[in-house]
Every structure is written in structure tokens, then in C-alpha cells.
mmCIF file of C-alpha atoms and ligand atoms in Angstrom:
data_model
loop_
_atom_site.group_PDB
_atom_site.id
_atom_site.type_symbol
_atom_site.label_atom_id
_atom_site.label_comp_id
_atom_site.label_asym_id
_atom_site.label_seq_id
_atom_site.Cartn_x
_atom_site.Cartn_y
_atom_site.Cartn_z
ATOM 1 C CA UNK A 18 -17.771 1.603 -106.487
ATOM 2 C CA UNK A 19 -20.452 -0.855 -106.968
ATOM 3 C CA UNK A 20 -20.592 -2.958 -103.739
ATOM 4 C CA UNK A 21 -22.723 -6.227 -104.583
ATOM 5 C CA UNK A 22 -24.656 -7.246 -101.074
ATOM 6 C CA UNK A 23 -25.703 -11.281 -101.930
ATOM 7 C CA UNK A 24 -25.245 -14.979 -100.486
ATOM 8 C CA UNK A 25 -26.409 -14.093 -96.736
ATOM 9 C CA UNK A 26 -25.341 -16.812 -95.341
ATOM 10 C CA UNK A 27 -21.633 -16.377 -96.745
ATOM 11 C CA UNK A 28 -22.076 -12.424 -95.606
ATOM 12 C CA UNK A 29 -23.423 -13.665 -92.457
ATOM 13 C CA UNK A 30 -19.808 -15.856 -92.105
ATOM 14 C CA UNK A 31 -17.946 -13.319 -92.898
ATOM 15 C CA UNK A 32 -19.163 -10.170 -91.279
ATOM 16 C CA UNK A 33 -22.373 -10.918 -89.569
ATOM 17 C CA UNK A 34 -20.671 -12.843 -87.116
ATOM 18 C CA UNK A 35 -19.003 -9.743 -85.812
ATOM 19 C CA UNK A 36 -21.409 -7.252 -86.143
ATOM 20 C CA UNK A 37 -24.092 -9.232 -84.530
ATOM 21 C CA UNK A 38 -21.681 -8.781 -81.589
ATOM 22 C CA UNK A 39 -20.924 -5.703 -81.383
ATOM 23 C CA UNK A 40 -24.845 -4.715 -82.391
ATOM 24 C CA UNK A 41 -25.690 -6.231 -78.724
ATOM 25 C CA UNK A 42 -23.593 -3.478 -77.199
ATOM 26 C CA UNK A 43 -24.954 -0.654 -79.899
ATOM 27 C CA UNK A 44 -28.961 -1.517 -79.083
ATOM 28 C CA UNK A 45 -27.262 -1.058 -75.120
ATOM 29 C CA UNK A 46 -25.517 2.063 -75.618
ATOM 30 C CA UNK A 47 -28.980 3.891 -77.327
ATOM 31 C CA UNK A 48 -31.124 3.308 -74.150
ATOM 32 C CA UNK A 49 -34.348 3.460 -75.874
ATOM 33 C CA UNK A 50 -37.240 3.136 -74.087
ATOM 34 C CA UNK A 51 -39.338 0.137 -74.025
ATOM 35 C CA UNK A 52 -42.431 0.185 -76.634
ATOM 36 C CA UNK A 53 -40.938 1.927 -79.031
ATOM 37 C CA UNK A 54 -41.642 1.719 -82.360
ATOM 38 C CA UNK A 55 -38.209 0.809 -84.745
ATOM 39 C CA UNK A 56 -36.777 1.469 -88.152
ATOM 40 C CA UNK A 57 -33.741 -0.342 -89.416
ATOM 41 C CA UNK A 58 -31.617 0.604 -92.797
ATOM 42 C CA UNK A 59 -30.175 -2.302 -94.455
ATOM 43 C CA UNK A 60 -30.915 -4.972 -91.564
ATOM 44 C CA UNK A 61 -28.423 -7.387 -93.570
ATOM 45 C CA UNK A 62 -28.990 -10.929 -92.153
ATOM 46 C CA UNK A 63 -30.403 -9.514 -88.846
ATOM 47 C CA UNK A 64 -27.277 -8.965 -86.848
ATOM 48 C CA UNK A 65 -29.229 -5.430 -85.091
ATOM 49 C CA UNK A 66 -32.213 -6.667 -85.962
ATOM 50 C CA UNK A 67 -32.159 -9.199 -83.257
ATOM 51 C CA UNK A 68 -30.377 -7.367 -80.774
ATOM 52 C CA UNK A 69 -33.604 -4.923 -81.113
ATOM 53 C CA UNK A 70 -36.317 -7.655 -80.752
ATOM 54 C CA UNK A 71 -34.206 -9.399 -77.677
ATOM 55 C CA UNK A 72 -33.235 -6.387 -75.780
ATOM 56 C CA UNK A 73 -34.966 -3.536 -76.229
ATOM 57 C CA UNK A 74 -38.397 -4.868 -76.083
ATOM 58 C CA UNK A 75 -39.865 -2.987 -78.809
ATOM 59 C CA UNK A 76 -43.488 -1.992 -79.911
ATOM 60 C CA UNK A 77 -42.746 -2.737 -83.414
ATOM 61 C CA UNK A 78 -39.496 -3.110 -85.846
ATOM 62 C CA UNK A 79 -39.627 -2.523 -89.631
ATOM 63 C CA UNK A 80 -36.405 -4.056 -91.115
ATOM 64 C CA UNK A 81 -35.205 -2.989 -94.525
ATOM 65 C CA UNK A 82 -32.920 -4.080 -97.259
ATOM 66 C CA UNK A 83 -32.287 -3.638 -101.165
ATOM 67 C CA UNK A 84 -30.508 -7.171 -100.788
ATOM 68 C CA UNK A 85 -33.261 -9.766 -102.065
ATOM 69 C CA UNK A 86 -31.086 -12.211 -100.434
ATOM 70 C CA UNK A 87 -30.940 -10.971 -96.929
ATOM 71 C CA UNK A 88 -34.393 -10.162 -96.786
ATOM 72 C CA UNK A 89 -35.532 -13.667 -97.429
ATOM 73 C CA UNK A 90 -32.708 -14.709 -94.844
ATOM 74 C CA UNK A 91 -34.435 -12.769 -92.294
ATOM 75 C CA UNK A 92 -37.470 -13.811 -92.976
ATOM 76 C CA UNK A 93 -36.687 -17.165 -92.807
ATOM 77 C CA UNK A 94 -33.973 -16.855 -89.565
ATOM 78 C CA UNK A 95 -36.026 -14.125 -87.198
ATOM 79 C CA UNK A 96 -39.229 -14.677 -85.711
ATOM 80 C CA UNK A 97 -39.889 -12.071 -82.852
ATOM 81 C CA UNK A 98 -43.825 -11.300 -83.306
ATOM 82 C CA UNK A 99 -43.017 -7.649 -83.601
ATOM 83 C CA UNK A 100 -40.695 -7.690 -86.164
ATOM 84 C CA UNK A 101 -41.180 -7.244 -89.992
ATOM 85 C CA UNK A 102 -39.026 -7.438 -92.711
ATOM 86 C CA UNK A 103 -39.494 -5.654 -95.694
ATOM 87 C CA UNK A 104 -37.389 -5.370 -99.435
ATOM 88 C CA UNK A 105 -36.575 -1.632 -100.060
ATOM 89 C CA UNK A 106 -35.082 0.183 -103.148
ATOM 90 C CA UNK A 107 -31.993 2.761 -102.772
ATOM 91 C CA UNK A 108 -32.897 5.786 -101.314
ATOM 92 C CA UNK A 109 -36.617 4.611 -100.523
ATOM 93 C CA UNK A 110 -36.959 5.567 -96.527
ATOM 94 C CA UNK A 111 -40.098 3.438 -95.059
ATOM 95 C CA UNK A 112 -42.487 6.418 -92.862
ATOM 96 C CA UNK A 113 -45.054 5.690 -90.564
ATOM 97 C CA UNK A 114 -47.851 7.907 -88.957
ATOM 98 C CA UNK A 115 -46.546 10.041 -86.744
ATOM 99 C CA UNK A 116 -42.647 9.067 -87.224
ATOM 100 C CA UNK A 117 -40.619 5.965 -85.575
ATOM 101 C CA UNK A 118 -39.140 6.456 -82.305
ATOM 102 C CA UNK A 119 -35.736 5.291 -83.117
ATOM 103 C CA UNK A 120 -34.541 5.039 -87.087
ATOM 104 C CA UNK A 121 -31.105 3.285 -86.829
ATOM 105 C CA UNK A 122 -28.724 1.174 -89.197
ATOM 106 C CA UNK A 123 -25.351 -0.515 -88.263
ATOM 107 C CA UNK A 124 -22.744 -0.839 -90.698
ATOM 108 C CA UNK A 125 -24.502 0.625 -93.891
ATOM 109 C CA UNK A 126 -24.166 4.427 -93.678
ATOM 110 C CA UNK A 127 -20.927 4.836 -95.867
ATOM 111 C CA UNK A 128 -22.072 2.210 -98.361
ATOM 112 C CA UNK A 129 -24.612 4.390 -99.173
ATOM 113 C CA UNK A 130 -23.884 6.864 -101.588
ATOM 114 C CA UNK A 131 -24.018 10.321 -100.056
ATOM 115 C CA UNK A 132 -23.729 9.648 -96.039
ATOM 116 C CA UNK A 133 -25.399 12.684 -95.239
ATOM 117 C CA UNK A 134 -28.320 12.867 -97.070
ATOM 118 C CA UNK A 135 -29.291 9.265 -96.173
ATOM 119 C CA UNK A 136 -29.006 10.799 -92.521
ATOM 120 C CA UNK A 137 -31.520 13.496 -93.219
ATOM 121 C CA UNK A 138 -33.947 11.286 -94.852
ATOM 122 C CA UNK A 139 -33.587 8.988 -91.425
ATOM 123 C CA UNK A 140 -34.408 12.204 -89.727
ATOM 124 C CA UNK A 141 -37.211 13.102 -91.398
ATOM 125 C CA UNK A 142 -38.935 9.707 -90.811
ATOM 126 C CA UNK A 143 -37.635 9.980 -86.749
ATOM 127 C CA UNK A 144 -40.742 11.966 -84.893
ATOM 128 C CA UNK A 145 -39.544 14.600 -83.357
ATOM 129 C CA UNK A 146 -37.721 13.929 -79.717
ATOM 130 C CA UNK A 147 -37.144 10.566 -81.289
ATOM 131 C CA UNK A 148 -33.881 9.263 -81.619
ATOM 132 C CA UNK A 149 -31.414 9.010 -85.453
ATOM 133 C CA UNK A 150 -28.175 6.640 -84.920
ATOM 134 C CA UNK A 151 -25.240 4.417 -87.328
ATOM 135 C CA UNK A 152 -22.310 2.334 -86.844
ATOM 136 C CA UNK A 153 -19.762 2.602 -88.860
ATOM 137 C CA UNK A 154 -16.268 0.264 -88.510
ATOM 138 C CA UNK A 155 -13.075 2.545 -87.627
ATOM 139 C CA UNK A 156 -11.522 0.979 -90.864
ATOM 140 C CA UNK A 157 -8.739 3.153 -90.890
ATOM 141 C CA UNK A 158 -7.529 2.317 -87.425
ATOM 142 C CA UNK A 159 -9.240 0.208 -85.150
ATOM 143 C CA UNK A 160 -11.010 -2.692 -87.444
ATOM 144 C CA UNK A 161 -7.672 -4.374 -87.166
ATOM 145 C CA UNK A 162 -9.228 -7.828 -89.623
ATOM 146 C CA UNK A 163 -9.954 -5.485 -92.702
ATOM 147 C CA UNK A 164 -7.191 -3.156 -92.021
ATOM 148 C CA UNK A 165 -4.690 -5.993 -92.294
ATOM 149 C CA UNK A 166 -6.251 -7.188 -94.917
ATOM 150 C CA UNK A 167 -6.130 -4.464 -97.027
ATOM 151 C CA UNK A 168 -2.620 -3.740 -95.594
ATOM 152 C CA UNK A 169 -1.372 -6.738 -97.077
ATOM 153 C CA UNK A 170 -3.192 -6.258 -100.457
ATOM 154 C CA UNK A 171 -1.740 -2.930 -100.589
ATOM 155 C CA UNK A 172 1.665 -3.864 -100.253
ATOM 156 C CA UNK A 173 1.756 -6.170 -102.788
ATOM 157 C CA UNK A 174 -0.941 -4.676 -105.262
ATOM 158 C CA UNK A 175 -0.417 -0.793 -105.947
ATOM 159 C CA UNK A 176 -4.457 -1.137 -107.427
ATOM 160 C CA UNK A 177 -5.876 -2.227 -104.536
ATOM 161 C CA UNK A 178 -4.978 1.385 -102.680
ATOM 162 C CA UNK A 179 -8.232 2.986 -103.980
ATOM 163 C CA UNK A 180 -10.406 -0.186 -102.651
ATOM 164 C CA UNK A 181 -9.032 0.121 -99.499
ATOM 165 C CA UNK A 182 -11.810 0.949 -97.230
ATOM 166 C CA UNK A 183 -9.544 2.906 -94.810
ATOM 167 C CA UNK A 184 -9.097 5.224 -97.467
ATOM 168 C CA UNK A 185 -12.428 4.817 -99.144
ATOM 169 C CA UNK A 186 -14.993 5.682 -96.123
ATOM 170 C CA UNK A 187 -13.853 8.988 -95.013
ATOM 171 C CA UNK A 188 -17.003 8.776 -93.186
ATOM 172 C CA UNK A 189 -15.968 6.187 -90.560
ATOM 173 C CA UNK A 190 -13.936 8.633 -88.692
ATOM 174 C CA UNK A 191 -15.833 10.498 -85.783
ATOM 175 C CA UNK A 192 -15.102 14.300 -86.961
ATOM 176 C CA UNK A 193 -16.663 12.964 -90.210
ATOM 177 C CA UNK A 194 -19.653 11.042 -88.435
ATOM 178 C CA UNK A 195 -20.344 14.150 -86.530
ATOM 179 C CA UNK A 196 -20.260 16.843 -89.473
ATOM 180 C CA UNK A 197 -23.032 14.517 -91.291
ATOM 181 C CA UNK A 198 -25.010 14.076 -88.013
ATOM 182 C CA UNK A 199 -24.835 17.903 -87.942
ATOM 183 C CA UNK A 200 -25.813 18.473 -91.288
ATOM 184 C CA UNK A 201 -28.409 16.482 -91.192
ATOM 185 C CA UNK A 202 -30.187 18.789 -88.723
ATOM 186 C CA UNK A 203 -29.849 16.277 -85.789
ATOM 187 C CA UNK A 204 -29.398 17.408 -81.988
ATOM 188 C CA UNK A 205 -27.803 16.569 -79.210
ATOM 189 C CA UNK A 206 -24.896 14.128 -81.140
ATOM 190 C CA UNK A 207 -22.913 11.593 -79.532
ATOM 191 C CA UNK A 208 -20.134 9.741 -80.958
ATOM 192 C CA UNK A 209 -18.504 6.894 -79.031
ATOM 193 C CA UNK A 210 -16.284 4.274 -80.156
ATOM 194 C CA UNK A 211 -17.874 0.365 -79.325
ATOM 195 C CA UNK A 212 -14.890 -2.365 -79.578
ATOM 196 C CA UNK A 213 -15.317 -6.082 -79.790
ATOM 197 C CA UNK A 214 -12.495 -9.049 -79.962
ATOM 198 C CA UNK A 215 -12.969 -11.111 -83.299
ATOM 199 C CA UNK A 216 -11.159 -14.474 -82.489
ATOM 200 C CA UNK A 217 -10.649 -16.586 -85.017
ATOM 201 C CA UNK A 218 -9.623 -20.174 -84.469
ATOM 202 C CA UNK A 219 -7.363 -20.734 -87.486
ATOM 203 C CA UNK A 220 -6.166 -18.992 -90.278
ATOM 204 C CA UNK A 221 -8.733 -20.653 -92.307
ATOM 205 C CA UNK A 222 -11.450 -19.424 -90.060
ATOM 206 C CA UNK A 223 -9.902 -16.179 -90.802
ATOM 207 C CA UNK A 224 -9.119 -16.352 -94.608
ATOM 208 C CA UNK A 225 -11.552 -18.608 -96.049
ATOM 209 C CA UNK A 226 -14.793 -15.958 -95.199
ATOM 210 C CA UNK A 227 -12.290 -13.695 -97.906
ATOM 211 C CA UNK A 228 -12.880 -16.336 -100.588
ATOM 212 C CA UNK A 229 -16.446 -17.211 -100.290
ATOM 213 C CA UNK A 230 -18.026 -14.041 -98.828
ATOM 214 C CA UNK A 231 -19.499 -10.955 -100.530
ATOM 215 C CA UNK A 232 -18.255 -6.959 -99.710
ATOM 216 C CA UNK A 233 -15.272 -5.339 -100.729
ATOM 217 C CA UNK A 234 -12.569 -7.564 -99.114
ATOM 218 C CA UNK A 235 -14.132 -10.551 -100.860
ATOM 219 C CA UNK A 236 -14.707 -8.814 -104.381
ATOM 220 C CA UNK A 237 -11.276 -7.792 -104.403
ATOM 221 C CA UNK A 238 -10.218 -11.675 -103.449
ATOM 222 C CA UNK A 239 -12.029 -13.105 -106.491
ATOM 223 C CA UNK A 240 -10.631 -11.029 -108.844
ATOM 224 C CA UNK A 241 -7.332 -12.319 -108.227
ATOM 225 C CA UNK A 242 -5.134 -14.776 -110.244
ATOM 226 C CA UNK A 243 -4.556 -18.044 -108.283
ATOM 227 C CA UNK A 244 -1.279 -17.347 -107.570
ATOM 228 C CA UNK A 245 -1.367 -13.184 -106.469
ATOM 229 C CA UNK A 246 -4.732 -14.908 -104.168
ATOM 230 C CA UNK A 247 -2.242 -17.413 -102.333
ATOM 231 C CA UNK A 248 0.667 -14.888 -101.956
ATOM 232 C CA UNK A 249 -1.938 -12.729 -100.053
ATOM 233 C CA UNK A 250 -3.040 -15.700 -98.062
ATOM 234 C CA UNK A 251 0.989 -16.353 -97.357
ATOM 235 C CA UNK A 252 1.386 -12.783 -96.309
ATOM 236 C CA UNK A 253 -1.450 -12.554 -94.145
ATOM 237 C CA UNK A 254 -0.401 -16.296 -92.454
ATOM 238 C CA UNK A 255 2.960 -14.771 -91.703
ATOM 239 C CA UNK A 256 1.953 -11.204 -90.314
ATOM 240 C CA UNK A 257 -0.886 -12.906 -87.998
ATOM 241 C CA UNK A 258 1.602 -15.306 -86.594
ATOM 242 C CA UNK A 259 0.936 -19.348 -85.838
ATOM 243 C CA UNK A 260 -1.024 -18.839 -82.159
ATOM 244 C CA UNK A 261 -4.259 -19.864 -82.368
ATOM 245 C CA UNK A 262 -7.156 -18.244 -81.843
ATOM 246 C CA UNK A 263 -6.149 -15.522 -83.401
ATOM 247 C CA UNK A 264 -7.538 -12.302 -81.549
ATOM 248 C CA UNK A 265 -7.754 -8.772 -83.061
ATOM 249 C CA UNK A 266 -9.558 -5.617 -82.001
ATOM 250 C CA UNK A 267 -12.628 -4.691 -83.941
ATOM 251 C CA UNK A 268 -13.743 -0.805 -83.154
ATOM 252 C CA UNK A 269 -16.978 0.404 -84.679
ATOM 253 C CA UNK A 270 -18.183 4.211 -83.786
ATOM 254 C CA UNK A 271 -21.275 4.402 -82.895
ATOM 255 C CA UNK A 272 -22.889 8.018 -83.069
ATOM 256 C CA UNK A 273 -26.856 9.284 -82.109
ATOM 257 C CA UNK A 274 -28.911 12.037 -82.292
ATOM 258 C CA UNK A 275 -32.317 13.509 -81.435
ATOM 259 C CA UNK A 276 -34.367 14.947 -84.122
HETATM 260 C C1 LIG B 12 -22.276 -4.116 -94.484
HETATM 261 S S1 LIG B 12 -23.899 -4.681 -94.670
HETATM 262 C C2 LIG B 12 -24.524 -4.485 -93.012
HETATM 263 C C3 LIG B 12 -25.629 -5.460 -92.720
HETATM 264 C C4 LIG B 12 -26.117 -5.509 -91.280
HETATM 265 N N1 LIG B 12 -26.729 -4.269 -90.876
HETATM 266 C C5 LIG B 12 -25.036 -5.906 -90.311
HETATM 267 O O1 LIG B 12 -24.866 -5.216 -89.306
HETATM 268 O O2 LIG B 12 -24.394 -6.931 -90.519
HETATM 269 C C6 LIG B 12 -24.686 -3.381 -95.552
HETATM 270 C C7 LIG B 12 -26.153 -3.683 -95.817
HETATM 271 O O3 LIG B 12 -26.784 -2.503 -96.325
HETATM 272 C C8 LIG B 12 -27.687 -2.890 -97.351
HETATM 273 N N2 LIG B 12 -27.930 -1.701 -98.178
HETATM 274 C C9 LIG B 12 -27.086 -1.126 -99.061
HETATM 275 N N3 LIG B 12 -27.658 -0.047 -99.605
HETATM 276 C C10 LIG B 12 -28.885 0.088 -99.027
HETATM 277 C C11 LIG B 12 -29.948 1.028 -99.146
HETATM 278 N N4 LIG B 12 -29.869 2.062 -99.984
HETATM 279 N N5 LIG B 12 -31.059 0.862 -98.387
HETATM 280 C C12 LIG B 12 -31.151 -0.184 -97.536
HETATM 281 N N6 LIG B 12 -30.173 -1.119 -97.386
HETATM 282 C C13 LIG B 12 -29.053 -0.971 -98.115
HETATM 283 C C14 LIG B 12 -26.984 -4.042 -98.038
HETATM 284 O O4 LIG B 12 -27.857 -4.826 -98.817
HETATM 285 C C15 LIG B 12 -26.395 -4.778 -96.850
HETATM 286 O O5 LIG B 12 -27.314 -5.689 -96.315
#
């Protein structure tokens, strides 16, 4: 599956908005020490990226993306004088003398295409002692936006079973997260599940990010005929209900380990 990562500022709409929150409570839950020196994987429009440079008071952070499009964004968005932002190629892991201190990425590890071996190339950049951790959203259960989503697209669109990213990110689930923590030679693993409320304050606020945004949900959208795109709309309306803002549970697992 070839997931296209462009338009930031629609991504940032869509998803950013959420996992900038729940990356406040991620940066929180690692306890890093002050002064250390960061690498992020696939820093997207910044959503961990800032949550590093505001909270964790950091000697240095190297952000990373393939995405042409979010670098520039966070180039142009984030100005902490620690931070730099850098364009990166698949599979191309920055090092640094002596290893980073923490090598982390939220919400990337199962878009990449083997999991585990992305996780022992993070490790091998970590210095020893220093600290490997992901985020992955509990699609299959507790992302409740994309799971009703893809719920709905299900139900009325046998095709859309294998895009479902419950299904297609075996990784998100914790036993999963752990075996490729594990196998990548990391120590000490923790898994713990982070949950924020997304509250959206229409169904427009909640529909329109799946017409203009990019990622799965979105891809799916615009290859739709104009009438199989409003009878998903119409589903969704009715199973969401008209009480505004509409507020669903977002869980992300969050897991770490020591190198
Ligand atoms: C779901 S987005 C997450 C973005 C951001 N971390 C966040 O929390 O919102 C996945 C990001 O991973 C990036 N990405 C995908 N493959 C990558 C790779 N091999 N190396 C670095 N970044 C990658 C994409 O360009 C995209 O920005």
C-alpha cells in the first residue's frame, strides 16, 4: 500500500491536530532527562516535535521526514533554537557521534514497511543506556474517529476491508509492539496505552478533514463516486448522532525501550 504523506497543512487538519495532543502526554510519559540530545522519525508537521522543544528541554533535536512538504512546514512553523529539521529518504536513519539519547517517532512505525527493522535501525543510532520509543493509534479498538470511519466504509464497500487500518497495522496492538521492541534487541520495554478526547464541533469539522486531507482515510474518500462519498457522509451523520461537539476516545500505545 502506497501511503502518499503531502499538503501539511491539510494533514495537519486532519490528524495533526490530535496527535499534537496526545504527543504532549507521550514526551511526559518518556521522562527524559534534560540536555539530551533527540532524534525524531517522520516529525510530520511537528506535532512531537514541539512537545520535545517545549517540555523536555533538550540539548539538541534532529527532525526527519521523506515528506518534502512537511519538512518545509516545519521549517517554516517551529523555531526552538535547538531544533533542526532535516529531509530524509526511506530507510536512511540520521547518526551522530556517540549515539542520540532518545530516538523516538509518533505515529509512523507501521507506515513503514517492515516495523521491526526500522526499530533496530533506531536502536542502533540510540547510545547505549539511551532510550528507543513509538506511538502507534489502537486502530482496531480504541481510535474510535478512524475506526468508525472505516466501519462505515466497510459496511457499505466490501473493497474497502483490506484498507482498513484496523486490519492493516497488525502492529498497533501491544503484543505486536512488544515482539518488535524485542526483536529489535531493546531492553527493559514498556507498553502503555495514552488516550485523548477528539471533539469535534460539527459533523463538518469531523468529515470535511476526510475530503481534503492526505493518509489512508482520505485516499480512500477521493476515490469515491460522488454519490457512494455522500452515502458515507449520511452514514457516518447518522451513527455519530446530532449532539454537538461530538466527543470520541482516541487511544494511541505508546511503548519504550533502553538500548
Ligand atoms: C502519520 S504521519 C505522522 C506525523 C507526525 N509524527 C505526527 O505525529 O503527526 C507519518 C509521517 O511519517 C513520515 N514517513 C513515512 N515514511 C518515513 C520514513 N521512511 N522515514 C521518515 N519519515 C517517514 C511521513 O512523511 C509522515 O510525515
Amino acid at each position: 500500500m502506497n501511503d502518499r504523506w503531502e499538503n501539511a497543512a491539510a494533514y495537519d487538519g486532519f490528524m495533526g491536530r490530535w496527535s499534537r495532543l496526545l504527543a504532549r502526554q507521550f514526551v511526559e510519559w518518556l521522562g527524559i532527562r534534560s540536555s539530551a540530545v533527540w532524534l525524531e522519525i517522520g516529525c510530520g508537521t511537528g506535532s512531537m516535535t514541539s512537545a520535545i522543544c517545549e517540555l523536555a528541554d533538550p540539548a539538541s533535536v534532529l527532525a526527519c521526514d521523506t515528506a518534502p512538504d512537511f519538512v518545509a512546514y516545519c521549517k517554516k512553523h517551529l523555531t526552538h533554537p535547538q531544533l533542526t529539521v532535516a529531509p530524509t529518504t526511506p530507510g536512511c536513519i540520521p547518526s551522530v557521534a556517540g549515539g542520540f539519547d532518545a530516538v523516538v517517532s509518533n505515529f509512523v512505525l507501521n507506515f513503514l514497511p517492515v516495523p521491526a527493522s526500522a526499530l533496530q535501525q533506531m536502536r542502533e543510532t540510540c547510545r547505549p543506556g539511551g532510550c528507543v520509543a513509538a506511538t502507534v493509534w489502537d486502530y482496531s479498538e480504541g481510535m474510535d474517529f478512524l475506526r468508525l470511519f472505516w466501519d462505515a466504509a466497510v459496511a457499505l464497500d466490501s473493497a474497502a476491508e483490506k484498507l482498513h487500518e484496523g486490519r492493516r497495522f497488525p502492529i498497533c496492538r501491544p503484543d505486536a509492539l512488544r515482539s518488535a521492541f524485542e526483536l529489535a534487541g531493546l531492553l527493559d520495554i514498556r507498553i502503555e496505552p495514552i488516550t485523548i478526547v477528539t471533539a469535534f464541533s460539527s459533523f463538518e469539522d469531523f468529515w470535511e478533514p476526510f475530503v481534503s486531507g492526505p493518509g489512508p482515510g482520505p485516499t480512500y474518500v477521493s476515490g469515491l463516486t460522488e454519490a457512494a462519498r455522500q452515502q458515507l457522509a449520511d452514514r457516518l451523520r447518522d451513527s455519530l448522532g446530532s449532539a454537538t461537539p461530538i466527543r470520541l476516545q482516541a487511544r494511541a500505545w505508546a511503548a519504550k525501550g533502553v538500548r
